[in-house]
Amino acid sequence: IYSRMSKIQKDAVGRLINPHKLLSPPPSSCVLVVSGDYTFHHFMQDGVDDRGWGCGYRTLQTLCSWILFRQGESTQPSNDIPSHKEVQQRLVQLGLYDDAFISSTRWIGTEDVWTLLEDWHDVPSRVFSLSPSFGDAAAQVS
């Protein structure tokens, strides 16, 4: 694994670019892959101790990096990725939280993530509630 790790790309601030390329595919008949570049954002980066509450923020940051790479706006989109505080400020501006949310350690959920993806990047989103009793989830969405 060390030889694979030495081949990984990093952005200007040391974030991993496309770390999934180091992984072996799972032993199954269905393999899902990412198409396009992204920087991987995880807890304890950027001097923020977000253990236990930062997963939504980090997911949003990773998705924003993928969008920025896809839009060709940047080959190193690090500076364009929203910080935790910027995420919180925008959610307050949108009226989804009160001012006490800013600089807090409150987590954000998927609805907050898709709201911001739509707001910042014009990525339309829909949320579906899928029940296992309905069978194939893909059929429900299509």
PDB file of C-alpha atoms in Angstrom:
ATOM      1  CA  ILE A   1       0.000   0.000   0.000  1.00  0.00           C
ATOM      2  CA  TYR A   2       2.968   2.339   0.569  1.00  0.00           C
ATOM      3  CA  SER A   3       3.836   2.341  -3.139  1.00  0.00           C
ATOM      4  CA  ARG A   4       0.259   3.327  -3.944  1.00  0.00           C
ATOM      5  CA  MET A   5       0.309   6.081  -1.286  1.00  0.00           C
ATOM      6  CA  SER A   6       3.415   7.631  -2.788  1.00  0.00           C
ATOM      7  CA  LYS A   7       1.516   8.131  -6.057  1.00  0.00           C
ATOM      8  CA  ILE A   8      -1.359  10.103  -4.583  1.00  0.00           C
ATOM      9  CA  GLN A   9      -1.868  13.676  -5.674  1.00  0.00           C
ATOM     10  CA  LYS A  10      -2.357  16.522  -3.213  1.00  0.00           C
ATOM     11  CA  ASP A  11      -3.647  20.023  -3.700  1.00  0.00           C
ATOM     12  CA  ALA A  12      -1.837  23.206  -2.680  1.00  0.00           C
ATOM     13  CA  VAL A  13      -2.794  22.807   0.995  1.00  0.00           C
ATOM     14  CA  GLY A  14      -2.196  19.060   1.205  1.00  0.00           C
ATOM     15  CA  ARG A  15      -5.682  17.651   0.659  1.00  0.00           C
ATOM     16  CA  LEU A  16      -5.845  14.322  -1.127  1.00  0.00           C
ATOM     17  CA  ILE A  17      -7.011  14.413  -4.732  1.00  0.00           C
ATOM     18  CA  ASN A  18      -8.974  11.348  -5.880  1.00  0.00           C
ATOM     19  CA  PRO A  19      -7.975   9.026  -3.008  1.00  0.00           C
ATOM     20  CA  HIS A  20     -10.424   6.401  -4.285  1.00  0.00           C
ATOM     21  CA  LYS A  21      -7.932   5.580  -7.023  1.00  0.00           C
ATOM     22  CA  LEU A  22      -5.726   3.926  -4.397  1.00  0.00           C
ATOM     23  CA  LEU A  23      -8.428   1.468  -3.371  1.00  0.00           C
ATOM     24  CA  SER A  24      -9.031  -1.952  -4.819  1.00  0.00           C
ATOM     25  CA  PRO A  25     -12.578  -2.466  -6.083  1.00  0.00           C
ATOM     26  CA  PRO A  26     -14.881  -4.391  -3.747  1.00  0.00           C
ATOM     27  CA  PRO A  27     -15.454  -8.075  -4.515  1.00  0.00           C
ATOM     28  CA  SER A  28     -18.914  -7.664  -6.019  1.00  0.00           C
ATOM     29  CA  SER A  29     -20.604  -7.511  -9.373  1.00  0.00           C
ATOM     30  CA  CYS A  30     -21.482  -3.830  -8.896  1.00  0.00           C
ATOM     31  CA  VAL A  31     -18.745  -1.213  -8.726  1.00  0.00           C
ATOM     32  CA  LEU A  32     -19.577   2.465  -8.342  1.00  0.00           C
ATOM     33  CA  VAL A  33     -16.872   4.961  -9.200  1.00  0.00           C
ATOM     34  CA  VAL A  34     -16.427   8.689  -9.188  1.00  0.00           C
ATOM     35  CA  SER A  35     -16.111  10.368 -12.551  1.00  0.00           C
ATOM     36  CA  GLY A  36     -13.958  13.458 -12.339  1.00  0.00           C
ATOM     37  CA  ASP A  37     -11.510  14.932  -9.884  1.00  0.00           C
ATOM     38  CA  TYR A  38     -12.219  16.024  -6.306  1.00  0.00           C
ATOM     39  CA  THR A  39     -10.371  16.837  -3.120  1.00  0.00           C
ATOM     40  CA  PHE A  40     -11.194  14.682  -0.119  1.00  0.00           C
ATOM     41  CA  HIS A  41     -12.175  16.644   2.974  1.00  0.00           C
ATOM     42  CA  HIS A  42     -12.178  14.912   6.355  1.00  0.00           C
ATOM     43  CA  PHE A  43     -12.378  15.780  10.036  1.00  0.00           C
ATOM     44  CA  MET A  44      -9.520  17.641  11.718  1.00  0.00           C
ATOM     45  CA  GLN A  45      -8.483  19.451   8.515  1.00  0.00           C
ATOM     46  CA  ASP A  46      -8.052  23.219   8.254  1.00  0.00           C
ATOM     47  CA  GLY A  47      -7.386  23.541  11.970  1.00  0.00           C
ATOM     48  CA  VAL A  48     -11.003  22.629  12.813  1.00  0.00           C
ATOM     49  CA  ASP A  49     -11.645  19.958  15.437  1.00  0.00           C
ATOM     50  CA  ASP A  50     -14.963  18.722  14.065  1.00  0.00           C
ATOM     51  CA  ARG A  51     -14.885  15.198  15.462  1.00  0.00           C
ATOM     52  CA  GLY A  52     -18.435  14.011  16.062  1.00  0.00           C
ATOM     53  CA  TRP A  53     -20.185  16.827  14.197  1.00  0.00           C
ATOM     54  CA  GLY A  54     -18.335  17.707  10.972  1.00  0.00           C
ATOM     55  CA  CYS A  55     -19.298  14.910   8.580  1.00  0.00           C
ATOM     56  CA  GLY A  56     -22.012  16.942   6.830  1.00  0.00           C
ATOM     57  CA  TYR A  57     -19.661  19.887   6.368  1.00  0.00           C
ATOM     58  CA  ARG A  58     -16.899  17.631   5.008  1.00  0.00           C
ATOM     59  CA  THR A  59     -19.308  15.930   2.626  1.00  0.00           C
ATOM     60  CA  LEU A  60     -20.405  19.339   1.349  1.00  0.00           C
ATOM     61  CA  GLN A  61     -16.784  20.461   0.945  1.00  0.00           C
ATOM     62  CA  THR A  62     -15.892  17.310  -1.008  1.00  0.00           C
ATOM     63  CA  LEU A  63     -18.925  17.731  -3.282  1.00  0.00           C
ATOM     64  CA  CYS A  64     -18.104  21.428  -3.837  1.00  0.00           C
ATOM     65  CA  SER A  65     -14.576  20.496  -4.890  1.00  0.00           C
ATOM     66  CA  TRP A  66     -15.930  17.964  -7.404  1.00  0.00           C
ATOM     67  CA  ILE A  67     -18.299  20.592  -8.848  1.00  0.00           C
ATOM     68  CA  LEU A  68     -15.526  23.175  -9.125  1.00  0.00           C
ATOM     69  CA  PHE A  69     -13.232  20.715 -10.903  1.00  0.00           C
ATOM     70  CA  ARG A  70     -16.088  19.746 -13.270  1.00  0.00           C
ATOM     71  CA  GLN A  71     -16.898  23.366 -14.048  1.00  0.00           C
ATOM     72  CA  GLY A  72     -13.270  23.964 -14.940  1.00  0.00           C
ATOM     73  CA  GLU A  73     -13.190  26.946 -12.585  1.00  0.00           C
ATOM     74  CA  SER A  74     -10.089  25.681 -10.916  1.00  0.00           C
ATOM     75  CA  THR A  75      -7.462  23.006 -11.160  1.00  0.00           C
ATOM     76  CA  GLN A  76      -6.869  23.445  -7.414  1.00  0.00           C
ATOM     77  CA  PRO A  77     -10.206  24.613  -5.943  1.00  0.00           C
ATOM     78  CA  SER A  78      -8.948  24.731  -2.341  1.00  0.00           C
ATOM     79  CA  ASN A  79      -9.563  28.456  -1.924  1.00  0.00           C
ATOM     80  CA  ASP A  80     -13.130  28.170  -3.230  1.00  0.00           C
ATOM     81  CA  ILE A  81     -14.271  25.537  -0.729  1.00  0.00           C
ATOM     82  CA  PRO A  82     -16.549  26.958   1.985  1.00  0.00           C
ATOM     83  CA  SER A  83     -15.331  26.805   5.570  1.00  0.00           C
ATOM     84  CA  HIS A  84     -17.537  25.552   8.379  1.00  0.00           C
ATOM     85  CA  LYS A  85     -18.238  29.145   9.386  1.00  0.00           C
ATOM     86  CA  GLU A  86     -19.132  30.172   5.816  1.00  0.00           C
ATOM     87  CA  VAL A  87     -21.535  27.231   5.609  1.00  0.00           C
ATOM     88  CA  GLN A  88     -23.138  28.253   8.897  1.00  0.00           C
ATOM     89  CA  GLN A  89     -23.369  31.914   7.890  1.00  0.00           C
ATOM     90  CA  ARG A  90     -25.093  31.059   4.609  1.00  0.00           C
ATOM     91  CA  LEU A  91     -27.589  28.729   6.283  1.00  0.00           C
ATOM     92  CA  VAL A  92     -28.435  31.551   8.721  1.00  0.00           C
ATOM     93  CA  GLN A  93     -28.785  34.014   5.813  1.00  0.00           C
ATOM     94  CA  LEU A  94     -31.183  31.576   4.143  1.00  0.00           C
ATOM     95  CA  GLY A  95     -33.277  31.566   7.325  1.00  0.00           C
ATOM     96  CA  LEU A  96     -32.711  27.901   8.139  1.00  0.00           C
ATOM     97  CA  TYR A  97     -30.984  28.537  11.483  1.00  0.00           C
ATOM     98  CA  ASP A  98     -30.763  31.363  14.009  1.00  0.00           C
ATOM     99  CA  ASP A  99     -27.615  33.409  14.704  1.00  0.00           C
ATOM    100  CA  ALA A 100     -26.539  31.073  17.536  1.00  0.00           C
ATOM    101  CA  PHE A 101     -25.745  28.476  14.863  1.00  0.00           C
ATOM    102  CA  ILE A 102     -22.700  30.450  13.655  1.00  0.00           C
ATOM    103  CA  SER A 103     -19.438  29.147  15.190  1.00  0.00           C
ATOM    104  CA  SER A 104     -21.333  26.333  16.907  1.00  0.00           C
ATOM    105  CA  THR A 105     -20.532  22.620  16.767  1.00  0.00           C
ATOM    106  CA  ARG A 106     -23.986  21.684  15.511  1.00  0.00           C
ATOM    107  CA  TRP A 107     -24.004  19.253  12.618  1.00  0.00           C
ATOM    108  CA  ILE A 108     -25.703  19.821   9.278  1.00  0.00           C
ATOM    109  CA  GLY A 109     -27.769  17.244   7.443  1.00  0.00           C
ATOM    110  CA  THR A 110     -28.327  16.205   3.866  1.00  0.00           C
ATOM    111  CA  GLU A 111     -31.098  18.762   3.365  1.00  0.00           C
ATOM    112  CA  ASP A 112     -28.665  21.526   4.330  1.00  0.00           C
ATOM    113  CA  VAL A 113     -26.052  20.114   1.947  1.00  0.00           C
ATOM    114  CA  TRP A 114     -28.384  19.969  -1.053  1.00  0.00           C
ATOM    115  CA  THR A 115     -29.795  23.409  -0.212  1.00  0.00           C
ATOM    116  CA  LEU A 116     -26.297  24.891  -0.361  1.00  0.00           C
ATOM    117  CA  LEU A 117     -25.314  22.967  -3.507  1.00  0.00           C
ATOM    118  CA  GLU A 118     -28.360  24.443  -5.194  1.00  0.00           C
ATOM    119  CA  ASP A 119     -27.722  27.930  -3.780  1.00  0.00           C
ATOM    120  CA  TRP A 120     -24.005  28.140  -4.519  1.00  0.00           C
ATOM    121  CA  HIS A 121     -23.624  25.983  -7.620  1.00  0.00           C
ATOM    122  CA  ASP A 122     -27.087  25.826  -9.241  1.00  0.00           C
ATOM    123  CA  VAL A 123     -27.169  22.068  -8.774  1.00  0.00           C
ATOM    124  CA  PRO A 124     -30.846  21.104  -8.648  1.00  0.00           C
ATOM    125  CA  SER A 125     -31.603  18.531  -6.004  1.00  0.00           C
ATOM    126  CA  ARG A 126     -34.509  16.380  -4.962  1.00  0.00           C
ATOM    127  CA  VAL A 127     -34.805  14.279  -1.857  1.00  0.00           C
ATOM    128  CA  PHE A 128     -36.639  10.976  -2.015  1.00  0.00           C
ATOM    129  CA  SER A 129     -37.811   8.948   0.913  1.00  0.00           C
ATOM    130  CA  LEU A 130     -37.435   5.335  -0.143  1.00  0.00           C
ATOM    131  CA  SER A 131     -39.001   2.457   1.678  1.00  0.00           C
ATOM    132  CA  PRO A 132     -37.448  -1.012   1.512  1.00  0.00           C
ATOM    133  CA  SER A 133     -40.936  -2.476   1.146  1.00  0.00           C
ATOM    134  CA  PHE A 134     -41.204  -0.940  -2.336  1.00  0.00           C
ATOM    135  CA  GLY A 135     -38.402  -3.064  -3.804  1.00  0.00           C
ATOM    136  CA  ASP A 136     -35.809  -1.645  -6.161  1.00  0.00           C
ATOM    137  CA  ALA A 137     -34.972   1.933  -5.148  1.00  0.00           C
ATOM    138  CA  ALA A 138     -33.870   2.917  -8.647  1.00  0.00           C
ATOM    139  CA  ALA A 139     -37.315   2.090 -10.006  1.00  0.00           C
ATOM    140  CA  GLN A 140     -38.885   4.396  -7.415  1.00  0.00           C
ATOM    141  CA  VAL A 141     -36.724   7.346  -8.439  1.00  0.00           C
ATOM    142  CA  SER A 142     -37.017   7.023 -12.202  1.00  0.00           C
TER     143      SER A 142
END
